[in-house]
Short mmCIF file of C-alpha atoms and ligand atoms in Angstrom, two decimals:
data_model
loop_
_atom_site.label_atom_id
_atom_site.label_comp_id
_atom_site.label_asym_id
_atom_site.label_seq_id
_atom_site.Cartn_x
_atom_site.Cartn_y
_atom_site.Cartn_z
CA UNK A 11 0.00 0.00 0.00
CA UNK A 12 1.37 3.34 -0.83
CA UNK A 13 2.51 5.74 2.52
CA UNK A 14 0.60 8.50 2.67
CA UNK A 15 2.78 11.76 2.71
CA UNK A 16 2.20 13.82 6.06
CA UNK A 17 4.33 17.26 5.03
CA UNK A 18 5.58 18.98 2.11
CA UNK A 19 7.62 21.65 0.23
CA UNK A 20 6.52 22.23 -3.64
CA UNK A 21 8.57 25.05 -5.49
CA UNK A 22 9.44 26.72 -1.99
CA UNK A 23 11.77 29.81 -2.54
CA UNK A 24 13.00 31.45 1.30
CA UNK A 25 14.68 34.77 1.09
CA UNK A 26 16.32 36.49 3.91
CA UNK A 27 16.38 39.95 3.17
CA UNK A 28 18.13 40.15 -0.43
CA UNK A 29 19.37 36.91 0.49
CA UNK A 30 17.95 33.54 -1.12
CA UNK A 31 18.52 30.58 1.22
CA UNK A 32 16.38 27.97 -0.46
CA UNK A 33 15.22 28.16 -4.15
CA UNK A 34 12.66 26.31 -5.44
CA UNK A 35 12.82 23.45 -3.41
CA UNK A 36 10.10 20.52 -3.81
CA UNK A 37 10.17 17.28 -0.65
CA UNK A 38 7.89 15.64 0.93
CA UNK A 39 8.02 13.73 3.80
CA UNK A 40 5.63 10.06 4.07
CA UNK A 41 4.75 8.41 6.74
CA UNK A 42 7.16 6.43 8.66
CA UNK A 43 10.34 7.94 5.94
CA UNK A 44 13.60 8.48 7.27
CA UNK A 45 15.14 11.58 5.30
CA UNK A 46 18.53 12.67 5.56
CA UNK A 47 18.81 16.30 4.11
CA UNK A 48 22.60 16.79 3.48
CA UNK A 49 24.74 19.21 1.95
CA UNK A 50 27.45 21.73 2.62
CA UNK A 51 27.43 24.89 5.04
CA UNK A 52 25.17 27.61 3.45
CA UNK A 53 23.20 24.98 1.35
CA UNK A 54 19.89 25.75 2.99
CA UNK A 55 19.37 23.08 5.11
CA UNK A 56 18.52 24.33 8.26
CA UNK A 57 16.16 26.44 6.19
CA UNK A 58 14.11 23.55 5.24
CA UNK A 59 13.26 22.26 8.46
CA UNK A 60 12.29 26.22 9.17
CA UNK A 61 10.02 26.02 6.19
CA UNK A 62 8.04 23.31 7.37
CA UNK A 63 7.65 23.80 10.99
CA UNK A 64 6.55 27.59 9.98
CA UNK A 65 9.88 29.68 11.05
CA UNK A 66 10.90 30.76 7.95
CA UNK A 67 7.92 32.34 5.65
CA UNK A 68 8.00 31.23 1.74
CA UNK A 69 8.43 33.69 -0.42
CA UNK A 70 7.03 31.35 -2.75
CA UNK A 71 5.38 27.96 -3.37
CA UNK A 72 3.50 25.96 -1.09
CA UNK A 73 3.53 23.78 2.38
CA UNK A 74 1.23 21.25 2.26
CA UNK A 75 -0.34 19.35 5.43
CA UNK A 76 -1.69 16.14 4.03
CA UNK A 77 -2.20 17.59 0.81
CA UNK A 78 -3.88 20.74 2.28
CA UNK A 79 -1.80 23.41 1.09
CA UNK A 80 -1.60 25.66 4.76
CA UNK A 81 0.27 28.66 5.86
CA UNK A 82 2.29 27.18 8.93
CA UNK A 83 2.74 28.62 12.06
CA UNK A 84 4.70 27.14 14.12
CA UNK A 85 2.58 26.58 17.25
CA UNK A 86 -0.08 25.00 14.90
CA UNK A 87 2.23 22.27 13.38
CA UNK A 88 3.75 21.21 17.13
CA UNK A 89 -0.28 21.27 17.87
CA UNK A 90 -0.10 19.23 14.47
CA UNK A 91 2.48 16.48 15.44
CA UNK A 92 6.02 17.72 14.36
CA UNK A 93 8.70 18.12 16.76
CA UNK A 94 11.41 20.46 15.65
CA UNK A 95 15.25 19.76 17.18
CA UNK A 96 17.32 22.76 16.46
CA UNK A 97 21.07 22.71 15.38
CA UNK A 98 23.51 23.35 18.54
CA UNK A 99 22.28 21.39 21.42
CA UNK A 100 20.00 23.92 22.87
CA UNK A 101 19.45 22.30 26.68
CA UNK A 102 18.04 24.11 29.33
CA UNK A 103 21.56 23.86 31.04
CA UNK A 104 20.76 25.05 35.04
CA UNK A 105 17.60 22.59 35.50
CA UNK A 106 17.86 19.03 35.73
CA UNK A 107 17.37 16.05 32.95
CA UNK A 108 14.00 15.52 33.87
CA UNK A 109 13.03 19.32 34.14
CA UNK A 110 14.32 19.26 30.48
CA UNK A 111 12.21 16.16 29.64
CA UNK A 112 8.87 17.96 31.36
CA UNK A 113 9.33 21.47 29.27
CA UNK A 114 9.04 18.75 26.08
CA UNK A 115 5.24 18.30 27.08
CA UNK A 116 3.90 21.57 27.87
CA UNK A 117 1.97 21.89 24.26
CA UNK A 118 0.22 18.47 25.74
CA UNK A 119 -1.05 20.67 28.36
CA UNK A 120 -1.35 17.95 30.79
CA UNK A 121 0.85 16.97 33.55
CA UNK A 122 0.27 12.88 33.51
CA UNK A 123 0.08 12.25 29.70
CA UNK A 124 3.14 14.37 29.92
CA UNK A 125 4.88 12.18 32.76
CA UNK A 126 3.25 8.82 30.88
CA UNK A 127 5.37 10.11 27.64
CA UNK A 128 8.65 10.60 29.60
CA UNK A 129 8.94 6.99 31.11
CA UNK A 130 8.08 5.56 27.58
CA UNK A 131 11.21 7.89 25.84
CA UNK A 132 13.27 6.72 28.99
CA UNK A 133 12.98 3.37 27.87
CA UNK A 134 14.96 4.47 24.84
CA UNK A 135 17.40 6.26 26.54
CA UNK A 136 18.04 4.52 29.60
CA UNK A 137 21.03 6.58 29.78
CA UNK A 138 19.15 10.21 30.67
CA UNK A 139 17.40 7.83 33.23
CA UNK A 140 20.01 7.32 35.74
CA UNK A 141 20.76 11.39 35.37
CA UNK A 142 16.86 12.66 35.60
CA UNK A 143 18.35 14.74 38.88
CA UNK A 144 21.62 15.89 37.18
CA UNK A 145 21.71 19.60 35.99
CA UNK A 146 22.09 19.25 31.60
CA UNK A 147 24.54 21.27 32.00
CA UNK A 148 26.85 18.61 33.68
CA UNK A 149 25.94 16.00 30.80
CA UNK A 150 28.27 15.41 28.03
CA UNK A 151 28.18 17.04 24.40
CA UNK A 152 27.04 13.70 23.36
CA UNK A 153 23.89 12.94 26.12
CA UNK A 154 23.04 16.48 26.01
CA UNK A 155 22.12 15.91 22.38
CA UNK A 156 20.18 12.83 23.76
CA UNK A 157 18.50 15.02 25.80
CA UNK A 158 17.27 17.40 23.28
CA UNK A 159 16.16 13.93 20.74
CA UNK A 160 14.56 12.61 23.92
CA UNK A 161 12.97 15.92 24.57
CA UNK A 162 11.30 16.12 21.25
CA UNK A 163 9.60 13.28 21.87
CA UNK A 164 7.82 13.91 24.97
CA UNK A 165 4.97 15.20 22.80
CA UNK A 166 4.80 12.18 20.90
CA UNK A 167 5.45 14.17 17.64
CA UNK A 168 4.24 12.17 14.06
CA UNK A 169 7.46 13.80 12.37
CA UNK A 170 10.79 14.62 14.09
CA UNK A 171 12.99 17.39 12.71
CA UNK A 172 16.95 17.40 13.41
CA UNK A 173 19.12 19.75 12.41
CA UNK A 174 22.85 18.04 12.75
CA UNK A 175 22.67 16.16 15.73
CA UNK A 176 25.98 15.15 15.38
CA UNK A 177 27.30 18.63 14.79
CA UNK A 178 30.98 19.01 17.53
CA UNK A 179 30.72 15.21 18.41
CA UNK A 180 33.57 13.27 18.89
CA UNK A 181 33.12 9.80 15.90
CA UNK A 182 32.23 7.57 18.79
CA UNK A 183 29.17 9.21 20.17
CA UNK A 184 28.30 10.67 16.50
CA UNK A 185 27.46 6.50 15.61
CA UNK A 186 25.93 6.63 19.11
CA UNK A 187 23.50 9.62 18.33
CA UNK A 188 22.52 7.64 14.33
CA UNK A 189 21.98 4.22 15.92
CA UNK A 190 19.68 5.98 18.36
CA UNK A 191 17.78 8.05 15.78
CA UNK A 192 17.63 4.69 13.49
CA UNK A 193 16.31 3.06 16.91
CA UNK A 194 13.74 6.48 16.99
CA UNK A 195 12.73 5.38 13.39
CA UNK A 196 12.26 1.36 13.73
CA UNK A 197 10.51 1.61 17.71
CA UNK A 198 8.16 4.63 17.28
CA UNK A 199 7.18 4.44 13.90
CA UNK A 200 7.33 8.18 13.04
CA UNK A 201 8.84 9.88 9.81
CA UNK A 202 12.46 11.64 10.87
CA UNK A 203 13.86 14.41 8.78
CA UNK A 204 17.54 15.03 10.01
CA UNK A 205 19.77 17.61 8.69
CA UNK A 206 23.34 16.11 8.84
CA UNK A 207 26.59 17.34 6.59
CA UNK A 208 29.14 14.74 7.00
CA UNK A 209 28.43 11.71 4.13
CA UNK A 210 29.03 8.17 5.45
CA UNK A 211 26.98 8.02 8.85
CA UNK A 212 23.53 9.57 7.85
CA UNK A 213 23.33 7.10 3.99
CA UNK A 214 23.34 3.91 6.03
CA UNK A 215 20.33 4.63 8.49
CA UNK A 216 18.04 6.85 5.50
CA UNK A 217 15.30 5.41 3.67
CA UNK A 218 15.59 8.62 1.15
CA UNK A 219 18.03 11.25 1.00
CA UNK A 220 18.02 14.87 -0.47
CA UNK A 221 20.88 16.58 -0.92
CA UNK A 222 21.17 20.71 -1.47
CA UNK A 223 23.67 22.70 -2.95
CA UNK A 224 23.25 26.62 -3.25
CA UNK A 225 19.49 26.37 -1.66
CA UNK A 226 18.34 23.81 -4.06
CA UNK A 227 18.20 20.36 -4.42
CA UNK A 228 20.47 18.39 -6.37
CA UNK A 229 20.66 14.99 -6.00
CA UNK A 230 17.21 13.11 -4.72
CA UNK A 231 16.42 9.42 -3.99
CA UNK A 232 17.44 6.47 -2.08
CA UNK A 233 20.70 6.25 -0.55
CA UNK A 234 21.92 3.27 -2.50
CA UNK A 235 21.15 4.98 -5.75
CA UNK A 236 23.03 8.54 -4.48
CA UNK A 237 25.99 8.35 -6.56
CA UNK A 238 29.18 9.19 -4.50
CA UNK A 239 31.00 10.75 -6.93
CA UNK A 240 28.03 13.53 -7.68
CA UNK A 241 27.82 13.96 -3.79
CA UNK A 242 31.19 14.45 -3.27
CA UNK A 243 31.16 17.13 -6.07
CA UNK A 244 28.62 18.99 -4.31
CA UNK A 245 31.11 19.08 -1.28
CA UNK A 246 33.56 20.63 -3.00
CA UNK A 247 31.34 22.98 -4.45
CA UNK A 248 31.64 21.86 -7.64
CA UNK A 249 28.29 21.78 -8.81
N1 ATP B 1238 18.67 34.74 9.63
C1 ATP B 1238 19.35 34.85 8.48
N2 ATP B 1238 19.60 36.06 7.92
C2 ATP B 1238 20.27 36.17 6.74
N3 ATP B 1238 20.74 35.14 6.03
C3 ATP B 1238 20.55 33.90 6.55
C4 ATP B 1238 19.86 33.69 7.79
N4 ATP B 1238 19.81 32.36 8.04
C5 ATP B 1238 20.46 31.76 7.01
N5 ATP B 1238 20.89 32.68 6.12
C6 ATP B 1238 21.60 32.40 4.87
O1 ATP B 1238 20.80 31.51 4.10
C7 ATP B 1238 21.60 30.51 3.49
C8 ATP B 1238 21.15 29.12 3.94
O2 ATP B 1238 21.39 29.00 5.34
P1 ATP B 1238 21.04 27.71 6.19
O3 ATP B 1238 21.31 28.06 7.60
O4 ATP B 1238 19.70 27.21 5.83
O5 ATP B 1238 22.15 26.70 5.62
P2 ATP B 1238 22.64 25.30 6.22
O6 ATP B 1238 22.72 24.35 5.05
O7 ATP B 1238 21.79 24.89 7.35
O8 ATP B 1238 24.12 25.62 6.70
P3 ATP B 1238 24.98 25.02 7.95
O9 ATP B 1238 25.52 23.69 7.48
O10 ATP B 1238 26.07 26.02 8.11
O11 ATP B 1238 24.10 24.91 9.14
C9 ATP B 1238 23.04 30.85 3.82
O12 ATP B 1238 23.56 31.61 2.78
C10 ATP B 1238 22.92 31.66 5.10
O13 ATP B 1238 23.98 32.56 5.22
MG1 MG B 1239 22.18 24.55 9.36
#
């Protein structure tokens, strides 16, 4: 049976000022997909996951909410389902693990669904568990990323947005963070978009991958059929 798609870009154009970040960029996102978006600094990345959670207003084309073309703002499409990690670890640092966890429920708007959603994400990350007293700021680079997956999911989002978890990690704990987010994927049956620049790690957990170069897309499909050579000519900013 064909997946239904849950989100989408078509033709979507973002300018900053004079400045176009994305340029008529057109992905969707089906149920239950695993997308890496890829691509070097400046590409437009980050951009993309703005676009669809409703931070950064199209200056042209469409988003699309189960084919429902919408303008998104950004409390609607948490209210909606999506859960939007931003790039650079951004962890309530002075209050504890679990204080971190609890401030990932407050669009639920209710105090036990939101405690009945944290023990089911601490069964994913029994790490964070045997911290939920610690201050985040004490946590490592690596579980303070953890912390801000694990957060996301205290709403119980549909669609999960990161934006280069593994961005500063040290190798080890980058495989650690993409085994977890493939482990996201495969327990909780929701679609993940993540941002990520470096090649080799992202390819072997993605169902799909899009890659941007200059604010559009380049190179689109699986990641077997990505071929390496054309990706790492878009690294060198060669095409
Ligand atoms: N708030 C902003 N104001 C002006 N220009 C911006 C702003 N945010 C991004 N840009 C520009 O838009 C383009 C795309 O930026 P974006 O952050 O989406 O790229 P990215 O692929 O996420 O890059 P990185 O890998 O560095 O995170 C870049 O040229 C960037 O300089
Ligand atoms: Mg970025």
């Amino acid at each position: 049976m064909a997946k239904e798609t849950l989100l989408s870009l078509e033709n979507a154009s973002v300018h900053y000022g004079g400045v176009r970040a994305i340029d008529n960029v057109t992905l969707k996102v089906d149920e239950h997909e695993l997308i890496a978006l890829m691509g070097p600094n400046g590409a437009g990345k980050s951009t993309v996951l703005k676009a669809l959670i409703g931070l950064a207003p199209l200056s042209r084309g469409q988003v699309r909410w189960h084919g429902v073309a919408i303008k998104p703002k950004t409390h609607e499409m948490v209210a909606r389902g999506i859960a939007y990690v931003p790039q650079g670890r951004q962890v309530f640092k002075s209050l504890t693990v679990l204080e971190n966890l609890e401030l990932g429920g407050y669009t639920l708007n209710n105090r036990s669904a939101t405690k009945a959603n944290i023990e089911s994400v601490l069964h994913l990350f029994p790490s964070l568990r045997e911290k939920l007293s610690h201050k985040a700021g004490l946590l490592s680079g690596g579980q303070q990323q953890m912390l801000t997956i694990a957060r996301g999911l205290v709403a119980d989002p549909k669609i999960l947005l990161l934006d280069e978890p593994s961005l500063g990690l040290a190798p080890k704990v980058v495989k650690e963070v993409f085994e977890k987010i493939a482990e996201i994927h495969r327990e909780r049956c929701i679609a993940v978009v993540v941002v990520e620049h470096s090649i080799k790690s992202v390819l072997a957990i993605a169902t799909r991958v899009f890659v941007l170069s200059r604010g559009s897309v380049v190179l689109e499909g699986s990641p077997d059929s990505i071929d390496s050579e054309a990706l790492h000519r878009v690294f060198l900013g060669q095409s």
